[in-house]
Amino acid sequence: MSWQLTKNRDWSQLEAQFDFIRDMQNVPQDSLHHAEGNVAIHTQMVLAALESLPEYQQLSPFKQQVVWTAALLHDVEKRSTTREDEEGRIHSPGHAKKGELSVRNILFRQIETPFAIREHIAALVRFHGLPLWIMEKTDPERTLFAASLRVEMPLLCMLAKADAIGRTCEDKADLLARIELFELFCREQDCWDKPKSFASLAGRFQYFHYQKGTADYLPFEEFGSEVIMLCGLPGMGKDHFVKQFYPQTQIICLDDIRREHKINPADKNAQGWVAQQAKEQAKGLLRTKTDFIWNATSLSASLRASMISLFERYQAKVHLVYLEVPFKQWRQQNQQRQYAVPDNIMERMAGRLELPTPDEAHQVSYYINSEFVELFGEI
């Protein structure tokens, strides 16, 4: 597979080409952890450190492109999260999480990037600090297993090592030692060179959903109805997907409820009522163990989690399906819809999209251009 963010890696050319690179010059960092200076200086040092690593040099040219791009973008959202506290210390809380969203949007809208590659880069950005802080998490094993379903750990450690080397600080030796311990932890938990395996999909769901048990637990599977929960931006083809794969299955569609009651989608005060009507319809079908499709955008992980919890209380098996088409096709399809969404709202929604992850439901599938895509695991 061949892909690259840009042909010219010269920093001045990167600044000329991308506004998000130019922004780095104006983002300060705390002198205790980054005495080298601003984000632009740090990022250049990280790229140089990455390219000098023997393990990076041994990668295929394609994987080098993936890790290099993640290194370039790993601190992209320090521009929006950097704050100075009362003591004059500089912090960037949540920059990795917000960076994932931005990287996804950049590689969807600005640089045409294959879906699986884009998501691996986004995941590397999201978890680039994990090797340093894994043992400070409330549940390190669960955190590690969830991350292993999204990203190759050797690539993540490579990025973390370059991030540690590419800075000026007094605790660099400690950072590198933490990364070595992280690798040992991954190997010990059997998820260094592969995603963490579970006894079954139901076992995986229970492990993450109930926050207890072990990865090798095999639960007794007794389901009620099957709920196909769609996820995707407006205009991505959810209705077409339903007609193609589930033409006989009942549908609960929030847009249909709005239209039936003449509710404007922009009316935020009415959205709670619309959601409640949809939930009541769902409960009726769940009680009778009737399969159905939940047709909504479902863009945030928290919103999906609340609905999946409702479905699961009725012993439903939840199949979460994410749908996407390329950016230009998406814009065209929206314009051709009977109920087109304004462009500014479309762009705002795209910037908030949190892609479903394998730990969210009993089964999670990704359909890109109506074709099933294996997303996570080795690229």
Coordinates of N, CA, C and O in Angstrom, one line a residue, residues 132-292:
L132 N 4.0 6.2 28.9 CA 4.6 6.9 30.1 C 3.7 6.8 31.3 O 4.2 6.9 32.5
W133 N 2.4 6.7 31.1 CA 1.4 6.9 32.2 C 0.6 5.7 32.5 O -0.3 5.8 33.3
I134 N 0.8 4.6 31.9 CA -0.1 3.4 32.0 C -0.3 3.0 33.4 O -1.4 2.6 33.8
M135 N 0.8 3.0 34.2 CA 0.7 2.5 35.6 C 0.0 3.4 36.5 O -0.3 3.1 37.7
E136 N -0.2 4.6 36.1 CA -1.0 5.6 36.9 C -2.5 5.5 36.6 O -3.2 6.3 37.3
K137 N -2.9 4.7 35.7 CA -4.3 4.6 35.4 C -5.0 3.8 36.5 O -4.3 2.9 37.1
T138 N -6.3 4.0 36.7 CA -7.0 3.2 37.7 C -7.0 1.7 37.4 O -6.8 0.9 38.3
D139 N -7.1 1.3 36.2 CA -7.1 -0.1 35.8 C -6.1 -0.2 34.6 O -6.5 -0.2 33.4
P140 N -4.8 -0.4 34.8 CA -3.8 -0.4 33.7 C -4.1 -1.5 32.7 O -3.9 -1.3 31.5
E141 N -4.5 -2.7 33.2 CA -4.7 -3.8 32.2 C -5.9 -3.5 31.3 O -5.7 -3.7 30.1
R142 N -7.0 -3.0 31.8 CA -8.1 -2.7 31.0 C -7.8 -1.6 30.0 O -8.2 -1.6 28.8
T143 N -7.1 -0.6 30.4 CA -6.6 0.5 29.6 C -5.7 0.0 28.4 O -5.9 0.3 27.3
L144 N -4.8 -0.9 28.8 CA -3.9 -1.5 27.8 C -4.7 -2.3 26.8 O -4.4 -2.2 25.6
F145 N -5.6 -3.2 27.2 CA -6.3 -4.1 26.3 C -7.1 -3.2 25.3 O -7.2 -3.6 24.2
A146 N -7.8 -2.2 25.8 CA -8.6 -1.3 24.9 C -7.7 -0.7 23.9 O -8.1 -0.6 22.7
A147 N -6.5 -0.2 24.3 CA -5.6 0.4 23.3 C -5.1 -0.6 22.3 O -4.9 -0.2 21.1
S148 N -4.8 -1.8 22.8 CA -4.3 -2.8 21.9 C -5.2 -3.2 20.7 O -4.8 -3.7 19.7
L149 N -6.5 -2.9 20.9 CA -7.5 -3.2 19.9 C -7.5 -2.1 18.8 O -8.1 -2.3 17.8
R150 N -6.7 -1.1 19.1 CA -6.7 0.1 18.1 C -5.4 0.4 17.5 O -5.4 1.0 16.4
V151 N -4.3 -0.1 18.1 CA -3.0 0.4 17.6 C -2.0 -0.7 17.8 O -2.0 -1.5 18.8
E152 N -0.9 -0.7 16.9 CA 0.2 -1.6 17.1 C 1.1 -1.1 18.2 O 1.6 0.0 18.1
M153 N 1.3 -1.9 19.2 CA 2.1 -1.4 20.3 C 3.6 -1.1 20.0 O 4.2 -0.1 20.5
P154 N 4.2 -1.9 19.1 CA 5.6 -1.5 18.7 C 5.7 -0.1 18.1 O 6.7 0.7 18.4
L155 N 4.7 0.3 17.3 CA 4.7 1.6 16.7 C 4.4 2.7 17.8 O 5.0 3.8 17.7
L156 N 3.5 2.3 18.7 CA 3.2 3.3 19.8 C 4.5 3.5 20.6 O 4.8 4.7 21.0
C157 N 5.2 2.5 21.0 CA 6.4 2.7 21.8 C 7.5 3.5 21.0 O 8.2 4.3 21.6
M158 N 7.5 3.2 19.7 CA 8.5 4.0 18.9 C 8.2 5.5 18.9 O 9.1 6.3 19.1
L159 N 6.9 5.8 18.8 CA 6.5 7.2 18.9 C 6.8 7.8 20.2 O 7.3 8.9 20.4
A160 N 6.5 7.0 21.3 CA 6.7 7.5 22.7 C 8.2 7.7 22.9 O 8.6 8.7 23.6
K161 N 9.0 6.9 22.4 CA 10.5 7.0 22.6 C 11.0 8.3 21.9 O 11.8 9.0 22.4
A162 N 10.5 8.5 20.6 CA 10.9 9.7 19.9 C 10.4 10.9 20.6 O 11.1 12.0 20.7
D163 N 9.2 10.9 21.2 CA 8.7 12.0 21.9 C 9.5 12.3 23.2 O 9.7 13.5 23.5
A164 N 10.0 11.3 23.8 CA 10.9 11.5 25.0 C 12.3 12.0 24.6 O 12.8 12.9 25.3
I165 N 12.8 11.4 23.6 CA 14.2 11.9 23.2 C 14.2 13.3 22.6 O 15.1 14.1 22.8
G166 N 13.1 13.6 21.9 CA 13.0 14.9 21.2 C 12.5 16.0 22.1 O 11.6 16.8 21.8
R167 N 13.1 16.1 23.3 CA 12.8 17.2 24.2 C 14.1 17.5 25.1 O 15.0 16.6 25.2
T168 N 14.1 18.6 25.8 CA 15.1 18.9 26.7 C 14.5 18.9 28.1 O 13.6 19.8 28.4
C169 N 14.9 18.0 28.9 CA 14.3 17.8 30.3 C 15.3 17.0 31.1 O 16.1 16.3 30.6
E170 N 15.1 17.1 32.5 CA 16.0 16.4 33.4 C 15.6 15.0 33.6 O 16.4 14.2 34.1
D171 N 14.3 14.6 33.3 CA 13.9 13.3 33.6 C 13.8 12.4 32.4 O 13.0 11.4 32.4
K172 N 14.6 12.7 31.4 CA 14.5 11.9 30.1 C 14.8 10.4 30.4 O 14.2 9.5 29.8
A173 N 15.8 10.1 31.2 CA 16.2 8.7 31.5 C 15.0 8.0 32.1 O 14.7 6.8 31.8
D174 N 14.2 8.7 33.0 CA 13.1 8.1 33.6 C 12.0 7.8 32.6 O 11.3 6.8 32.6
L175 N 11.8 8.7 31.7 CA 10.8 8.6 30.6 C 11.1 7.3 29.8 O 10.2 6.5 29.5
L176 N 12.3 7.2 29.4 CA 12.7 6.1 28.6 C 12.6 4.7 29.3 O 12.2 3.7 28.7
A177 N 12.9 4.8 30.6 CA 12.7 3.6 31.4 C 11.2 3.2 31.5 O 10.9 2.0 31.5
R178 N 10.4 4.2 31.6 CA 8.9 3.9 31.6 C 8.5 3.2 30.3 O 7.6 2.3 30.4
I179 N 9.0 3.7 29.2 CA 8.6 3.1 28.0 C 9.1 1.6 27.9 O 8.4 0.7 27.3
E180 N 10.3 1.3 28.4 CA 10.8 -0.1 28.4 C 9.9 -0.9 29.3 O 9.6 -2.1 28.9
L181 N 9.4 -0.4 30.4 CA 8.5 -1.2 31.3 C 7.2 -1.4 30.6 O 6.6 -2.4 30.8
F182 N 6.7 -0.4 29.8 CA 5.5 -0.5 29.1 C 5.6 -1.7 28.1 O 4.7 -2.5 28.0
E183 N 6.7 -1.8 27.4 CA 6.9 -2.9 26.5 C 6.8 -4.2 27.2 O 6.2 -5.2 26.7
L184 N 7.5 -4.3 28.3 CA 7.5 -5.6 29.1 C 6.0 -5.9 29.6 O 5.6 -7.1 29.6
F185 N 5.3 -4.9 30.0 CA 3.9 -5.1 30.4 C 3.1 -5.6 29.2 O 2.3 -6.5 29.4
C186 N 3.3 -5.0 28.0 CA 2.5 -5.5 26.8 C 2.9 -7.0 26.5 O 2.0 -7.8 26.2
R187 N 4.1 -7.3 26.6 CA 4.5 -8.7 26.3 C 4.0 -9.6 27.4 O 3.5 -10.7 27.1
E188 N 4.0 -9.2 28.6 CA 3.5 -10.0 29.7 C 2.0 -10.3 29.5 O 1.5 -11.4 29.8
Q189 N 1.2 -9.3 29.0 CA -0.2 -9.4 28.8 C -0.6 -9.9 27.5 O -1.7 -9.9 27.1
D190 N 0.4 -10.3 26.7 CA 0.2 -11.0 25.4 C -0.5 -10.1 24.4 O -1.4 -10.5 23.7
C191 N -0.1 -8.8 24.4 CA -0.7 -7.9 23.4 C 0.4 -6.9 22.8 O 0.1 -5.8 22.5
W192 N 1.6 -7.4 22.8 CA 2.7 -6.6 22.2 C 2.6 -6.6 20.7 O 2.6 -5.5 20.1
D193 N 2.5 -7.7 20.1 CA 2.5 -7.8 18.6 C 1.2 -8.2 18.0 O 1.1 -8.6 16.9
K194 N 0.1 -8.1 18.8 CA -1.2 -8.4 18.3 C -2.2 -7.8 19.3 O -1.9 -7.5 20.5
P195 N -3.5 -7.6 18.8 CA -4.5 -7.1 19.8 C -4.8 -8.1 20.9 O -4.6 -9.3 20.6
K196 N -5.2 -7.7 22.0 CA -5.5 -8.6 23.1 C -6.7 -9.5 22.6 O -7.7 -9.0 22.1
S197 N -6.5 -10.8 22.8 CA -7.6 -11.7 22.4 C -8.5 -12.0 23.6 O -8.1 -12.0 24.7
F198 N -9.8 -12.3 23.3 CA -10.8 -12.6 24.2 C -11.4 -13.9 23.9 O -11.4 -14.3 22.7
A199 N -12.0 -14.5 24.9 CA -12.6 -15.9 24.6 C -13.8 -15.8 23.6 O -14.0 -16.7 22.9
S200 N -14.5 -14.7 23.6 CA -15.6 -14.5 22.6 C -15.9 -13.0 22.6 O -15.4 -12.2 23.4
L201 N -16.7 -12.6 21.6 CA -17.1 -11.2 21.4 C -18.0 -10.8 22.6 O -17.9 -9.7 23.2
A202 N -18.8 -11.8 23.1 CA -19.7 -11.5 24.3 C -18.8 -11.3 25.5 O -19.0 -10.4 26.4
G203 N -17.7 -12.1 25.6 CA -16.8 -12.0 26.7 C -16.1 -10.7 26.7 O -15.9 -10.0 27.7
R204 N -15.7 -10.2 25.5 CA -15.0 -8.9 25.4 C -15.9 -7.8 25.8 O -15.5 -6.9 26.5
F205 N -17.2 -7.9 25.4 CA -18.2 -6.8 25.7 C -18.3 -6.8 27.2 O -18.3 -5.7 27.8
Q206 N -18.5 -8.0 27.9 CA -18.7 -8.0 29.3 C -17.5 -7.5 30.1 O -17.6 -6.8 31.1
Y207 N -16.3 -7.8 29.6 CA -15.1 -7.3 30.2 C -15.0 -5.8 30.3 O -14.7 -5.2 31.3
F208 N -15.3 -5.2 29.2 CA -15.3 -3.7 29.1 C -16.5 -3.1 29.7 O -16.5 -2.0 30.3
H209 N -17.7 -3.7 29.4 CA -19.0 -3.0 29.8 C -19.2 -3.1 31.3 O -19.6 -2.1 31.9
Y210 N -18.9 -4.2 31.9 CA -19.1 -4.3 33.4 C -17.9 -4.0 34.2 O -17.9 -4.0 35.4
Q211 N -16.7 -3.8 33.5 CA -15.5 -3.4 34.2 C -15.1 -4.5 35.3 O -14.7 -4.1 36.4
K212 N -15.3 -5.7 35.0 CA -14.9 -6.8 35.9 C -14.6 -8.1 35.1 O -14.9 -8.1 33.9
G213 N -14.1 -9.1 35.7 CA -13.8 -10.3 35.0 C -12.4 -10.3 34.4 O -11.6 -9.4 34.5
T214 N -12.2 -11.4 33.6 CA -10.9 -11.5 32.9 C -11.1 -11.7 31.4 O -12.2 -12.0 30.9
A215 N -10.0 -11.5 30.6 CA -10.1 -11.6 29.2 C -10.5 -13.0 28.7 O -11.0 -13.2 27.6
D216 N -10.2 -14.0 29.5 CA -10.4 -15.4 29.1 C -11.8 -15.9 29.6 O -12.1 -17.1 29.4
Y217 N -12.6 -15.0 30.2 CA -13.9 -15.4 30.6 C -14.9 -15.7 29.4 O -15.0 -14.9 28.5
L218 N -15.5 -16.8 29.5 CA -16.5 -17.2 28.4 C -17.9 -17.2 29.0 O -18.3 -18.2 29.6
P219 N -18.7 -16.1 28.8 CA -20.0 -16.1 29.3 C -21.0 -16.9 28.6 O -20.8 -17.2 27.4
F220 N -22.0 -17.3 29.3 CA -23.1 -18.0 28.6 C -23.9 -17.0 27.8 O -24.4 -16.0 28.4
E221 N -24.1 -17.2 26.5 CA -24.7 -16.3 25.7 C -26.2 -16.6 25.5 O -26.5 -17.5 24.9
E222 N -27.0 -15.7 26.0 CA -28.4 -15.8 25.9 C -29.0 -14.4 25.6 O -29.1 -13.6 26.5
F223 N -29.2 -14.2 24.3 CA -29.6 -12.9 23.9 C -31.1 -12.8 23.6 O -31.8 -13.8 23.3
G224 N -31.6 -11.6 23.7 CA -33.0 -11.3 23.4 C -33.0 -10.9 21.9 O -32.7 -11.7 21.0
S225 N -33.3 -9.6 21.6 CA -33.3 -9.2 20.2 C -31.9 -8.8 19.8 O -31.0 -8.6 20.7
E226 N -31.7 -8.6 18.5 CA -30.5 -8.0 18.0 C -30.7 -6.6 17.6 O -31.7 -6.3 16.8
V227 N -29.9 -5.7 18.1 CA -30.1 -4.3 17.7 C -28.9 -3.9 16.8 O -27.8 -4.0 17.2
I228 N -29.2 -3.4 15.6 CA -28.2 -2.9 14.7 C -28.2 -1.4 14.9 O -29.1 -0.7 14.6
M229 N -27.1 -0.9 15.6 CA -27.0 0.5 15.9 C -26.1 1.2 14.9 O -24.9 0.9 14.8
L230 N -26.7 2.0 14.1 CA -25.9 2.7 13.1 C -25.2 3.9 13.6 O -25.7 4.6 14.6
C231 N -24.1 4.2 13.0 CA -23.3 5.4 13.4 C -22.7 6.0 12.2 O -22.1 5.3 11.4
G232 N -22.8 7.3 12.0 CA -22.3 8.0 10.9 C -22.8 9.4 10.7 O -24.0 9.7 11.1
L233 N -22.1 10.2 10.0 CA -22.5 11.6 9.8 C -23.7 11.6 8.8 O -23.9 10.6 8.1
P234 N -24.5 12.6 8.9 CA -25.7 12.7 7.9 C -25.1 12.7 6.5 O -24.1 13.3 6.2
G235 N -25.8 11.9 5.7 CA -25.4 11.9 4.3 C -24.4 10.8 4.0 O -23.9 10.7 2.8
M236 N -24.1 10.0 5.0 CA -23.1 8.9 4.7 C -23.7 7.6 4.1 O -23.0 6.7 3.8
G237 N -25.0 7.6 4.0 CA -25.7 6.5 3.4 C -26.3 5.4 4.3 O -26.4 4.3 4.0
K238 N -26.7 5.9 5.5 CA -27.4 5.0 6.4 C -28.6 4.3 5.9 O -28.9 3.1 6.0
D239 N -29.5 5.2 5.2 CA -30.7 4.6 4.7 C -30.4 3.6 3.6 O -31.1 2.6 3.5
H240 N -29.5 3.9 2.7 CA -29.1 3.0 1.7 C -28.5 1.7 2.2 O -28.9 0.6 1.7
F241 N -27.8 1.8 3.3 CA -27.2 0.6 4.0 C -28.4 -0.3 4.5 O -28.3 -1.6 4.3
V242 N -29.4 0.3 5.1 CA -30.5 -0.5 5.6 C -31.2 -1.2 4.5 O -31.6 -2.4 4.6
K243 N -31.5 -0.5 3.4 CA -32.2 -1.1 2.3 C -31.4 -2.3 1.7 O -32.0 -3.2 1.2
Q244 N -30.1 -2.1 1.7 CA -29.2 -3.1 1.1 C -29.1 -4.4 1.9 O -29.1 -5.5 1.4
F245 N -28.9 -4.2 3.2 CA -28.6 -5.3 4.1 C -29.7 -5.8 5.0 O -29.7 -6.9 5.5
Y246 N -30.6 -4.9 5.4 CA -31.7 -5.2 6.3 C -33.0 -4.7 5.9 O -33.7 -3.9 6.6
P247 N -33.5 -5.1 4.7 CA -34.7 -4.5 4.1 C -36.0 -4.9 4.9 O -37.0 -4.1 4.8
Q248 N -35.9 -5.9 5.7 CA -37.1 -6.4 6.4 C -37.1 -6.1 7.8 O -38.1 -6.4 8.5
T249 N -36.1 -5.5 8.3 CA -35.9 -5.2 9.8 C -36.6 -3.9 10.2 O -36.5 -2.9 9.4
Q250 N -37.3 -3.9 11.3 CA -37.9 -2.7 11.8 C -36.9 -1.6 12.1 O -35.8 -1.9 12.5
I251 N -37.3 -0.4 11.9 CA -36.4 0.7 12.1 C -36.9 1.8 13.0 O -38.1 2.1 13.0
I252 N -36.1 2.2 13.9 CA -36.4 3.4 14.7 C -35.4 4.5 14.3 O -34.2 4.4 14.4
C253 N -36.0 5.5 13.7 CA -35.2 6.6 13.1 C -35.6 7.9 13.7 O -36.7 8.4 13.7
L254 N -34.6 8.6 14.3 CA -34.9 9.8 15.0 C -35.3 10.9 14.0 O -36.1 11.8 14.3
D255 N -34.7 10.9 12.8 CA -35.1 11.9 11.8 C -36.5 11.8 11.4 O -37.2 12.8 11.2
D256 N -37.0 10.5 11.3 CA -38.4 10.3 11.0 C -39.3 10.9 12.1 O -40.4 11.4 11.8
I257 N -38.9 10.7 13.3 CA -39.7 11.2 14.4 C -39.8 12.8 14.4 O -40.9 13.4 14.5
R258 N -38.7 13.4 14.1 CA -38.6 14.8 13.9 C -39.6 15.3 12.8 O -40.3 16.3 12.9
R259 N -39.5 14.6 11.7 CA -40.3 15.0 10.5 C -41.8 14.8 10.8 O -42.6 15.6 10.4
E260 N -42.1 13.7 11.4 CA -43.5 13.4 11.7 C -44.1 14.5 12.6 O -45.3 14.8 12.4
H261 N -43.3 15.0 13.5 CA -43.8 16.0 14.5 C -43.4 17.4 14.1 O -43.5 18.4 14.9
K262 N -42.8 17.6 12.9 CA -42.4 18.9 12.3 C -41.5 19.6 13.3 O -41.7 20.8 13.6
I263 N -40.5 18.9 13.7 CA -39.5 19.5 14.6 C -38.2 19.8 13.9 O -37.7 18.9 13.2
N264 N -37.7 21.0 14.0 CA -36.5 21.4 13.3 C -35.3 20.8 14.0 O -35.2 20.8 15.2
P265 N -34.4 20.1 13.2 CA -33.2 19.5 13.8 C -32.4 20.5 14.6 O -31.6 20.1 15.4
A266 N -32.5 21.8 14.2 CA -31.7 22.8 14.9 C -32.3 23.2 16.3 O -31.7 23.9 17.0
D267 N -33.5 22.7 16.5 CA -34.2 23.1 17.8 C -33.7 22.2 18.9 O -34.1 21.0 19.1
K268 N -32.7 22.6 19.6 CA -32.0 21.8 20.7 C -33.0 21.5 21.8 O -32.8 20.5 22.4
N269 N -33.9 22.4 22.1 CA -34.8 22.2 23.2 C -35.7 21.0 23.0 O -36.2 20.4 23.9
A270 N -36.0 20.6 21.7 CA -36.9 19.5 21.4 C -36.2 18.2 21.2 O -36.8 17.1 21.1
Q271 N -34.8 18.2 21.2 CA -34.1 16.9 20.9 C -34.3 15.9 22.0 O -34.3 14.7 21.8
G272 N -34.4 16.4 23.3 CA -34.6 15.4 24.4 C -35.9 14.7 24.2 O -36.0 13.5 24.5
W273 N -37.0 15.4 23.8 CA -38.3 14.8 23.6 C -38.2 13.8 22.5 O -38.8 12.7 22.6
V274 N -37.5 14.1 21.4 CA -37.4 13.2 20.3 C -36.7 11.9 20.7 O -37.1 10.8 20.4
A275 N -35.6 12.1 21.5 CA -34.9 10.9 21.9 C -35.7 10.0 22.8 O -35.6 8.8 22.8
Q276 N -36.5 10.7 23.7 CA -37.4 9.9 24.6 C -38.4 9.1 23.8 O -38.7 8.0 24.2
Q277 N -39.0 9.7 22.8 CA -39.9 9.0 21.9 C -39.3 7.7 21.3 O -39.9 6.7 21.2
A278 N -38.1 7.9 20.8 CA -37.3 6.8 20.2 C -37.0 5.7 21.2 O -37.2 4.5 20.9
K279 N -36.7 6.1 22.4 CA -36.4 5.1 23.5 C -37.6 4.3 23.8 O -37.5 3.1 24.1
E280 N -38.8 5.0 23.9 CA -40.0 4.3 24.2 C -40.3 3.2 23.1 O -40.8 2.1 23.4
Q281 N -40.1 3.6 21.9 CA -40.3 2.7 20.8 C -39.4 1.5 20.9 O -39.7 0.3 20.7
A282 N -38.1 1.8 21.3 CA -37.1 0.7 21.4 C -37.5 -0.2 22.5 O -37.4 -1.4 22.4
K283 N -37.9 0.3 23.7 CA -38.3 -0.5 24.8 C -39.4 -1.5 24.4 O -39.4 -2.7 24.8
G284 N -40.4 -1.0 23.6 CA -41.4 -1.9 23.2 C -40.9 -3.1 22.4 O -41.4 -4.2 22.6
L285 N -40.0 -2.8 21.5 CA -39.4 -3.9 20.7 C -38.5 -4.8 21.5 O -38.5 -6.0 21.3
L286 N -37.8 -4.2 22.4 CA -36.9 -5.0 23.3 C -37.7 -6.0 24.2 O -37.2 -7.1 24.4
R287 N -38.8 -5.5 24.7 CA -39.6 -6.4 25.5 C -40.1 -7.6 24.8 O -40.2 -8.7 25.4
T288 N -40.4 -7.5 23.5 CA -40.9 -8.6 22.7 C -39.8 -9.3 21.9 O -40.0 -10.2 21.1
K289 N -38.5 -9.0 22.3 CA -37.4 -9.6 21.6 C -37.4 -9.5 20.1 O -37.0 -10.4 19.4
T290 N -37.8 -8.3 19.6 CA -37.9 -8.1 18.2 C -36.6 -7.4 17.7 O -36.2 -6.3 18.3
D291 N -36.0 -7.9 16.7 CA -34.8 -7.2 16.1 C -35.2 -5.9 15.5 O -36.3 -5.7 14.9
F292 N -34.3 -4.9 15.7 CA -34.6 -3.6 15.0 C -33.3 -2.9 14.8 O -32.2 -3.2 15.3

